[in-house]
PDB file of C-alpha atoms and ligand atoms in Angstrom:
ATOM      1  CA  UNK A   1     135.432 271.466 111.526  1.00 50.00           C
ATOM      2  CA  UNK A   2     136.896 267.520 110.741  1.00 60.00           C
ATOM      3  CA  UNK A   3     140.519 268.204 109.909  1.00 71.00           C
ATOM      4  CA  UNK A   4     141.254 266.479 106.752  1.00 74.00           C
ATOM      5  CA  UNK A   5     141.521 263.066 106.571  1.00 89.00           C
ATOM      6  CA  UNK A   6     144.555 261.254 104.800  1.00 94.00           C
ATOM      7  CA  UNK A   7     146.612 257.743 104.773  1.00 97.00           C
ATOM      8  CA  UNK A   8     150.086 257.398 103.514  1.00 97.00           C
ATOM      9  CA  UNK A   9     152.847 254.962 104.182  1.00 98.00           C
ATOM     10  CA  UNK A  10     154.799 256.034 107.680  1.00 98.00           C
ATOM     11  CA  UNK A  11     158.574 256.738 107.739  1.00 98.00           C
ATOM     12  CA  UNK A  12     161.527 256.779 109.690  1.00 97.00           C
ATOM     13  CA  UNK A  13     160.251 260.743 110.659  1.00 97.00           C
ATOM     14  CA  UNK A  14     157.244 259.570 112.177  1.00 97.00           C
ATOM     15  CA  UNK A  15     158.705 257.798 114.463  1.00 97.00           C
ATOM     16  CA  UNK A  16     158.034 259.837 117.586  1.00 97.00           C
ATOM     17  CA  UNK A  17     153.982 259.720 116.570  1.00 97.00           C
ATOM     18  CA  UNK A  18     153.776 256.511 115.498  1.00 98.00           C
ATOM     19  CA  UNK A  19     155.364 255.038 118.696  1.00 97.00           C
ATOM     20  CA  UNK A  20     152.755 257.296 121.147  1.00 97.00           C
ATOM     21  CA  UNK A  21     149.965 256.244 118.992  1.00 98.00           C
ATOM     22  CA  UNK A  22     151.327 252.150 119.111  1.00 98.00           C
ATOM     23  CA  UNK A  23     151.667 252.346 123.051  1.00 98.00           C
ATOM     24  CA  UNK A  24     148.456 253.144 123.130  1.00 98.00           C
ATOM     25  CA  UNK A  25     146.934 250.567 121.518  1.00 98.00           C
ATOM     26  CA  UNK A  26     148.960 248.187 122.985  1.00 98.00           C
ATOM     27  CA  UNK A  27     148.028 249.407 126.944  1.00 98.00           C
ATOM     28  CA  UNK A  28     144.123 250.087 125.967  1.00 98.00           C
ATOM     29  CA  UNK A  29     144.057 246.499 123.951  1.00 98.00           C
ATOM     30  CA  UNK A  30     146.535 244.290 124.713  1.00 97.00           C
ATOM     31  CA  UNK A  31     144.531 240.965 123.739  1.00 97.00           C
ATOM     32  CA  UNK A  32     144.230 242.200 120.317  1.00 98.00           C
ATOM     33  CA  UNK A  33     147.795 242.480 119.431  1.00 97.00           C
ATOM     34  CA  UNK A  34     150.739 239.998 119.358  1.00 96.00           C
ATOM     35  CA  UNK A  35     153.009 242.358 120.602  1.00 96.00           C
ATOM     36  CA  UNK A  36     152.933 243.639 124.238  1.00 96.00           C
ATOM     37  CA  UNK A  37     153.144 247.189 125.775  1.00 97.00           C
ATOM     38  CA  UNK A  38     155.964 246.861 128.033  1.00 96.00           C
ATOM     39  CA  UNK A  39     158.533 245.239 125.311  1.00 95.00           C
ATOM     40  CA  UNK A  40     157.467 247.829 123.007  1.00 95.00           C
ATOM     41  CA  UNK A  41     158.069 250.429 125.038  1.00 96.00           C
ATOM     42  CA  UNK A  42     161.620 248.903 125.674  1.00 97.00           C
ATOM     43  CA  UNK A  43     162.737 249.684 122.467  1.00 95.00           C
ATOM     44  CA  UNK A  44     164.220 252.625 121.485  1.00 96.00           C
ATOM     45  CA  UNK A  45     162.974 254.921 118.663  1.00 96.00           C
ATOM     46  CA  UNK A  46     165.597 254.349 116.530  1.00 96.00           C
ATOM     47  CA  UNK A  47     164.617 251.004 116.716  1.00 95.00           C
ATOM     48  CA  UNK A  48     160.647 252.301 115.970  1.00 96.00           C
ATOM     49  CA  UNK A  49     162.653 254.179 113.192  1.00 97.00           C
ATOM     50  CA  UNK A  50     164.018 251.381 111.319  1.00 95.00           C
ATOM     51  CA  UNK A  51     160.927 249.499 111.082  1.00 93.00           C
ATOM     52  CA  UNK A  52     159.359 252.132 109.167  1.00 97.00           C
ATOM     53  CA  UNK A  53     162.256 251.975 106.664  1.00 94.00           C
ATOM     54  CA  UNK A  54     161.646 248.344 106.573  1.00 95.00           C
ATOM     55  CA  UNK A  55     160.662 248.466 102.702  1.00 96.00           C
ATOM     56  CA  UNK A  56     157.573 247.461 100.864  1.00 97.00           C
ATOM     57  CA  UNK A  57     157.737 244.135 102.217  1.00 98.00           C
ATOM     58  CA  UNK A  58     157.742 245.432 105.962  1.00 97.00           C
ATOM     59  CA  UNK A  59     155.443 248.777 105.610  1.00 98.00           C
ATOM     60  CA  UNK A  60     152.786 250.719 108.092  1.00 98.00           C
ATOM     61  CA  UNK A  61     150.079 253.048 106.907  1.00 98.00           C
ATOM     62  CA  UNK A  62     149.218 255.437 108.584  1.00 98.00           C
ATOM     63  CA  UNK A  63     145.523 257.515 108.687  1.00 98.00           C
ATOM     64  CA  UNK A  64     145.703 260.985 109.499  1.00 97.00           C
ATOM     65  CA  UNK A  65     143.565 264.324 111.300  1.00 94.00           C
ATOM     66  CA  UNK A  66     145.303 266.974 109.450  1.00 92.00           C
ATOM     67  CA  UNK A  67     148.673 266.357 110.721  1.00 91.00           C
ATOM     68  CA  UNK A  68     148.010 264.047 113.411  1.00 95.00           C
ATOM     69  CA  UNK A  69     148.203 260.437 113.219  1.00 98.00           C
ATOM     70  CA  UNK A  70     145.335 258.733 114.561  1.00 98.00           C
ATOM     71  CA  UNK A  71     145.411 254.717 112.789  1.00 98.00           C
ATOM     72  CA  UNK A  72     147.608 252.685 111.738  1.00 98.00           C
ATOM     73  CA  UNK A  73     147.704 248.854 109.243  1.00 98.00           C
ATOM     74  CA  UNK A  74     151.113 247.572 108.681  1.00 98.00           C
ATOM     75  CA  UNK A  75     152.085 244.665 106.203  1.00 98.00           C
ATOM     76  CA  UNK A  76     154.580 242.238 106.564  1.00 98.00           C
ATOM     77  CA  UNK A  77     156.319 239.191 104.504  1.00 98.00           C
ATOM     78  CA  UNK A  78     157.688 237.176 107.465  1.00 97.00           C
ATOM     79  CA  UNK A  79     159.536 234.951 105.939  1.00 97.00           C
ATOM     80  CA  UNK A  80     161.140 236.116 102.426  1.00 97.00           C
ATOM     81  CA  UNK A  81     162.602 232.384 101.630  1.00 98.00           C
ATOM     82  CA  UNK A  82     161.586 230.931  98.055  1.00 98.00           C
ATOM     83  CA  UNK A  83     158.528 228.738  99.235  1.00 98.00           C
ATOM     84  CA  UNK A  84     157.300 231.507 101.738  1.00 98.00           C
ATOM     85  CA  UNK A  85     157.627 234.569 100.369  1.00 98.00           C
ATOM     86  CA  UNK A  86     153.629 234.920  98.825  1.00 98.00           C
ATOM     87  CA  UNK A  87     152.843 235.160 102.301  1.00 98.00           C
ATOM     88  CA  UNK A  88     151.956 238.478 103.924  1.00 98.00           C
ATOM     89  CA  UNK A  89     150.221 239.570 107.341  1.00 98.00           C
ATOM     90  CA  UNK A  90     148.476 241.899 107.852  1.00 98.00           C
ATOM     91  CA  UNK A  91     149.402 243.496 111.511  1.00 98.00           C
ATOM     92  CA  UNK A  92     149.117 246.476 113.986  1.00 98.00           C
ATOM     93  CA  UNK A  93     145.256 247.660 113.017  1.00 98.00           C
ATOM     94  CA  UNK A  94     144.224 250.294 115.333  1.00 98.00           C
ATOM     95  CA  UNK A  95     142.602 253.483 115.017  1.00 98.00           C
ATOM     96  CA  UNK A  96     142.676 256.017 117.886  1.00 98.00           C
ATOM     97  CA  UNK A  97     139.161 255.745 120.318  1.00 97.00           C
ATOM     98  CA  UNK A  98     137.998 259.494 119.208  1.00 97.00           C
ATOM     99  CA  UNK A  99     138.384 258.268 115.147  1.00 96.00           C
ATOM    100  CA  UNK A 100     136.459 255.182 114.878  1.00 97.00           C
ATOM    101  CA  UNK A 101     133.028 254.522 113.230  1.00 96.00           C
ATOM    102  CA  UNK A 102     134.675 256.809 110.805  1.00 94.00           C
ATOM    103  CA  UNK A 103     135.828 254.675 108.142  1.00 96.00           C
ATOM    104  CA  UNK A 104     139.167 255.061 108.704  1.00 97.00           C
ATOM    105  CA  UNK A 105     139.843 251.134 109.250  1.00 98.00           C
ATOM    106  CA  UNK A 106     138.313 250.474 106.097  1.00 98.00           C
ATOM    107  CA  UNK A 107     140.304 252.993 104.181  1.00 97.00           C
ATOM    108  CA  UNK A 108     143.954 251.243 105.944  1.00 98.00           C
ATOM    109  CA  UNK A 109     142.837 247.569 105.319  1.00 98.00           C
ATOM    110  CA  UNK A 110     141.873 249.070 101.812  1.00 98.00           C
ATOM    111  CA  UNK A 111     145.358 250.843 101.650  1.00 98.00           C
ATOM    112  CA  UNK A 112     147.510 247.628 102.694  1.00 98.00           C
ATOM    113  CA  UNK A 113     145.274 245.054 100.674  1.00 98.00           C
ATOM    114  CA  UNK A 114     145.748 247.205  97.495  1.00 98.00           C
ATOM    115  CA  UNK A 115     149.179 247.439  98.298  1.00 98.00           C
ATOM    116  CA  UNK A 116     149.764 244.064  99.001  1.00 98.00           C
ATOM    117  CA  UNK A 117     147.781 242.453  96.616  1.00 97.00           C
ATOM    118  CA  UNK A 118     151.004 243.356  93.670  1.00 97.00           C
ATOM    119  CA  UNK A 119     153.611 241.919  96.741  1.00 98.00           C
ATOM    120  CA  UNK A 120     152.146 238.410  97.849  1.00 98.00           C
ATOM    121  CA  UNK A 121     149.379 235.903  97.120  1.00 98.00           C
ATOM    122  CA  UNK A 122     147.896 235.452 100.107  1.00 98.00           C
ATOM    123  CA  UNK A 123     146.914 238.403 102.940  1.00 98.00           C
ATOM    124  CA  UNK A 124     146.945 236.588 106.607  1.00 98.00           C
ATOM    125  CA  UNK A 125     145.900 237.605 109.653  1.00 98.00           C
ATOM    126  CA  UNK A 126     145.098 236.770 112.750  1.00 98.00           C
ATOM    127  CA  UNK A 127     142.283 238.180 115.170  1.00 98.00           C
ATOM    128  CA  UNK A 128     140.970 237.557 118.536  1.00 98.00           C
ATOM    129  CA  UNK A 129     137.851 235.175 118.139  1.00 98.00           C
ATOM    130  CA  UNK A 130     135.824 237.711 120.679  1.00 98.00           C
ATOM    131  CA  UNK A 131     136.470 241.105 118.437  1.00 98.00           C
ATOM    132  CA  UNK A 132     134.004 241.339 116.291  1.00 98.00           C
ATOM    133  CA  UNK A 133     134.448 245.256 115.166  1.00 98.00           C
ATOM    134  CA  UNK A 134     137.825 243.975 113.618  1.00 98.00           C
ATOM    135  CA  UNK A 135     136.093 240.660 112.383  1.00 98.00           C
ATOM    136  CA  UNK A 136     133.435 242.419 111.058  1.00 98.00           C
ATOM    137  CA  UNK A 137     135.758 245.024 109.020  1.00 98.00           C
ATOM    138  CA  UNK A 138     137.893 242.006 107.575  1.00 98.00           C
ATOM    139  CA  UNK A 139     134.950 239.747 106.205  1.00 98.00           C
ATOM    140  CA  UNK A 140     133.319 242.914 104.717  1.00 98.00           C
ATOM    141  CA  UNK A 141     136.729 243.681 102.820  1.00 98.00           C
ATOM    142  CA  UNK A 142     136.599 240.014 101.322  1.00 97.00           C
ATOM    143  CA  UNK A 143     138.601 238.065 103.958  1.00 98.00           C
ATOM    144  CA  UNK A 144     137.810 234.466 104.578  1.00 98.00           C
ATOM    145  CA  UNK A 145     138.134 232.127 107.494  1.00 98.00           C
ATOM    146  CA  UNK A 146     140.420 228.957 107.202  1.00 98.00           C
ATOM    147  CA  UNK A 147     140.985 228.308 110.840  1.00 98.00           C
ATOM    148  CA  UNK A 148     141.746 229.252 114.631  1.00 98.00           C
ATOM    149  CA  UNK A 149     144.496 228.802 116.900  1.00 98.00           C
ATOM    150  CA  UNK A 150     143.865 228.119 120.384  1.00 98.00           C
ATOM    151  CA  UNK A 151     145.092 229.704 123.265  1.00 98.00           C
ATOM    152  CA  UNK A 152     147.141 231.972 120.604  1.00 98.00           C
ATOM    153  CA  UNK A 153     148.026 234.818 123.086  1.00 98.00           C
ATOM    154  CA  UNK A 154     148.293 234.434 126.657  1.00 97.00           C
ATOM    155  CA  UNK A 155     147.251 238.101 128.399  1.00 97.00           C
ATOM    156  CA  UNK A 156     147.686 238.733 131.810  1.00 94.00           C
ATOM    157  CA  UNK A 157     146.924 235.214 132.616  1.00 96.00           C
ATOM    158  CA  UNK A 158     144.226 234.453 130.474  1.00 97.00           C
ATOM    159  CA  UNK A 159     144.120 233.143 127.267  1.00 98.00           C
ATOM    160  CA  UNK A 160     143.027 234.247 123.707  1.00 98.00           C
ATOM    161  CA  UNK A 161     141.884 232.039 120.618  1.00 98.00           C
ATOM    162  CA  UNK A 162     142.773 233.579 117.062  1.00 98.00           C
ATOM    163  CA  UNK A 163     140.326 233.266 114.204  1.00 98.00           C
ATOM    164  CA  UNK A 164     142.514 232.765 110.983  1.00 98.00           C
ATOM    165  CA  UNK A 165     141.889 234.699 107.938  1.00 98.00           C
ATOM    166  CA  UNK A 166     143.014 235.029 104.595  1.00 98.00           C
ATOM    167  CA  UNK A 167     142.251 237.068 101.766  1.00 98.00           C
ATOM    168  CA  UNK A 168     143.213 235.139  98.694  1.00 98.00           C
ATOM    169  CA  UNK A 169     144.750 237.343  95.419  1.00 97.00           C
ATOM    170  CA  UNK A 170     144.680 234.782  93.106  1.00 96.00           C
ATOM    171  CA  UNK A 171     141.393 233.628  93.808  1.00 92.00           C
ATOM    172  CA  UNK A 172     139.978 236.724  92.424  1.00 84.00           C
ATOM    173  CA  UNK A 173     137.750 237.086  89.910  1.00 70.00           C
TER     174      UNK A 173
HETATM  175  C1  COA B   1     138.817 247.496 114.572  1.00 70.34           C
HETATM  176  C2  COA B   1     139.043 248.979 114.354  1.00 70.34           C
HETATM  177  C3  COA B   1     140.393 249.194 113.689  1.00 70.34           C
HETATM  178  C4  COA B   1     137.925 249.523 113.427  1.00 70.34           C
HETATM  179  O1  COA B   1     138.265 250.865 113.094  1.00 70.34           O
HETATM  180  P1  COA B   1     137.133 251.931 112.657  1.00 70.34           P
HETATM  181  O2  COA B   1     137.829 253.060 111.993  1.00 70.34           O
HETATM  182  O3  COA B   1     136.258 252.266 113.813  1.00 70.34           O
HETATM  183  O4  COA B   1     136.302 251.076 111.611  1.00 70.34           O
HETATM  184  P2  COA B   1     135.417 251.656 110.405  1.00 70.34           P
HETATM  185  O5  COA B   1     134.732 252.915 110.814  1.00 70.34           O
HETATM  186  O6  COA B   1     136.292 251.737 109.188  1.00 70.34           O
HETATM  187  O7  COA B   1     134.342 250.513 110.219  1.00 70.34           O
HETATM  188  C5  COA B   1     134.500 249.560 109.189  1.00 70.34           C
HETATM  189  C6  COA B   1     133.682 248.328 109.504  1.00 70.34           C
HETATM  190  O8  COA B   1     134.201 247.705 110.668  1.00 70.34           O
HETATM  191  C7  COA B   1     133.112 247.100 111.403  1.00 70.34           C
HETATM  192  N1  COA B   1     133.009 247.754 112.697  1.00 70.34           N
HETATM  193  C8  COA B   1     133.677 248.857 113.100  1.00 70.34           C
HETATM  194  N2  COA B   1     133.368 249.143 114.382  1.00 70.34           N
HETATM  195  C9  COA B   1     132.469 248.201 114.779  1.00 70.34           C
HETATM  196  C10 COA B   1     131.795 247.930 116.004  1.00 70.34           C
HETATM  197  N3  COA B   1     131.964 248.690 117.089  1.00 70.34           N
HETATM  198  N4  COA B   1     130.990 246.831 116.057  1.00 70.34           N
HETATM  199  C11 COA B   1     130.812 246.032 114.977  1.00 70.34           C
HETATM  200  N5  COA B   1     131.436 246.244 113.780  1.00 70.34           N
HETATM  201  C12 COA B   1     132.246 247.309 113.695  1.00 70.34           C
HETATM  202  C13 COA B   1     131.877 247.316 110.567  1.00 70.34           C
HETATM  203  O9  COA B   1     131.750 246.234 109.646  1.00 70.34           O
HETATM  204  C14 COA B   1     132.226 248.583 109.818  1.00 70.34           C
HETATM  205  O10 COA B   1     131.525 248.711 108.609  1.00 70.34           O
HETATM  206  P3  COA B   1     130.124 249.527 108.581  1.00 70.34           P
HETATM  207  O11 COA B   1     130.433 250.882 109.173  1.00 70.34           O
HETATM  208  O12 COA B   1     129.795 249.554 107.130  1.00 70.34           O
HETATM  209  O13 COA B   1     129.191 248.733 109.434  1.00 70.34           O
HETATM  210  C15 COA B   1     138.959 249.779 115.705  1.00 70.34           C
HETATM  211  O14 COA B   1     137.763 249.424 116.361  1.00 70.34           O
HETATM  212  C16 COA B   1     140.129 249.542 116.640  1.00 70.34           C
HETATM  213  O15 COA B   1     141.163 250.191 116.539  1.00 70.34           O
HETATM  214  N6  COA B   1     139.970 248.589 117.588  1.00 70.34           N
HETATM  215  C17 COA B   1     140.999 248.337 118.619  1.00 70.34           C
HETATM  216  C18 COA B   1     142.235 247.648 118.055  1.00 70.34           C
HETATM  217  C19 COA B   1     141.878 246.364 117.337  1.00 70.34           C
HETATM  218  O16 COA B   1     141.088 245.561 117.792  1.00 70.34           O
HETATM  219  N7  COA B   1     142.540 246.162 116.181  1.00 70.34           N
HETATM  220  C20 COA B   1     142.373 244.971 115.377  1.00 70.34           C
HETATM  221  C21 COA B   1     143.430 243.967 115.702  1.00 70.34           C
HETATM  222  S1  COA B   1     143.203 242.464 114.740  1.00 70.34           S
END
């Protein structure tokens, strides 16, 4: 039987969870995040603990099995000053190797864009030219290309190009 299947906004006590499920994703993909495994795994969990109490303007979603959290989609507003601040990203997509193909990164994109869409203008992100499952899921939620940055991580040596997307609130119709 599929345990049921639920997404929520993480907090401070998911901590332990979130930060096994993050380490993963960093080891098994490091080219697709920004962050790497081994300063992540510096930090302590009450660090990991205060990020989820970061506010709706620093926020992770989190998908889960029942009570087992297998994805994650976190928003941010980098920079909060006046002529910034209707600027989010969205960061940390992953869902857990045994969970995908099951709609679960549709349903967190879904659950950040809907929450971000009442926060910010414009939804960001960036993603490795070369992934095309997470391409794929962005341009079929409505996300648009406006550039690519070169070389944008450098991983283990080699170096990664970024598409740039955006999905544009105000644009809407
Ligand atoms: C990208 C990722 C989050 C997708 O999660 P998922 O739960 O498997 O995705 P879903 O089941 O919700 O699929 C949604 C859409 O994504 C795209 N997609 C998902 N997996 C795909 C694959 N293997 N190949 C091509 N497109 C794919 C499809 O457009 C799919 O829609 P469809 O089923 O109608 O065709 C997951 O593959 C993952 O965690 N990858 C590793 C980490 C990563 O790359 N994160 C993104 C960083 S920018």
């Amino acid at each position: 039987m599929t345990a049921l299947l639920s997404i929520r906004p993480l907090t401070a006590t998911d901590a332990a969870t979130y930060r096994a499920l993050r380490l993963q994703a960093l080891r098994d993909h490091p080219e697709a995040f920004g962050a790497s495994y081994e300063d992540e795994a510096a930090r302590s969990l009450e660090t990991t603990a205060k990020r989820l109490d970061g506010g709706p303007l620093n926020c992770i979603f989190g998908a889960f099995a029942g009570d087992y959290l297998v994805g994650t989609a976190g928003f941010v507003v980098p920079d909060r000053s006046t002529k910034f601040r209707h600027k989010g990203l969205l960061v940390g997509v992953h869902v857990a190797p045994a969970h995908r193909g099951k709609a679960l990164g549709r349903r967190l994109v879904a659950a950040v864009i809907d929450h971000a869409r009442s926060h910010v203008v414009l939804l960001q992100a960036a993603v490795g030219v070369a992934n095309a499952p997470a391409l794929r899921l962005y341009e079929s939620l409505g996300f648009r290309h406006y550039g690519r940055e070169e070389k944008a991580l450098r991983v283990d040596g080699a170096f990664v190009d970024e598409a740039l997307i955006v999905l544009d609130f105000a644009a809407e119709g």
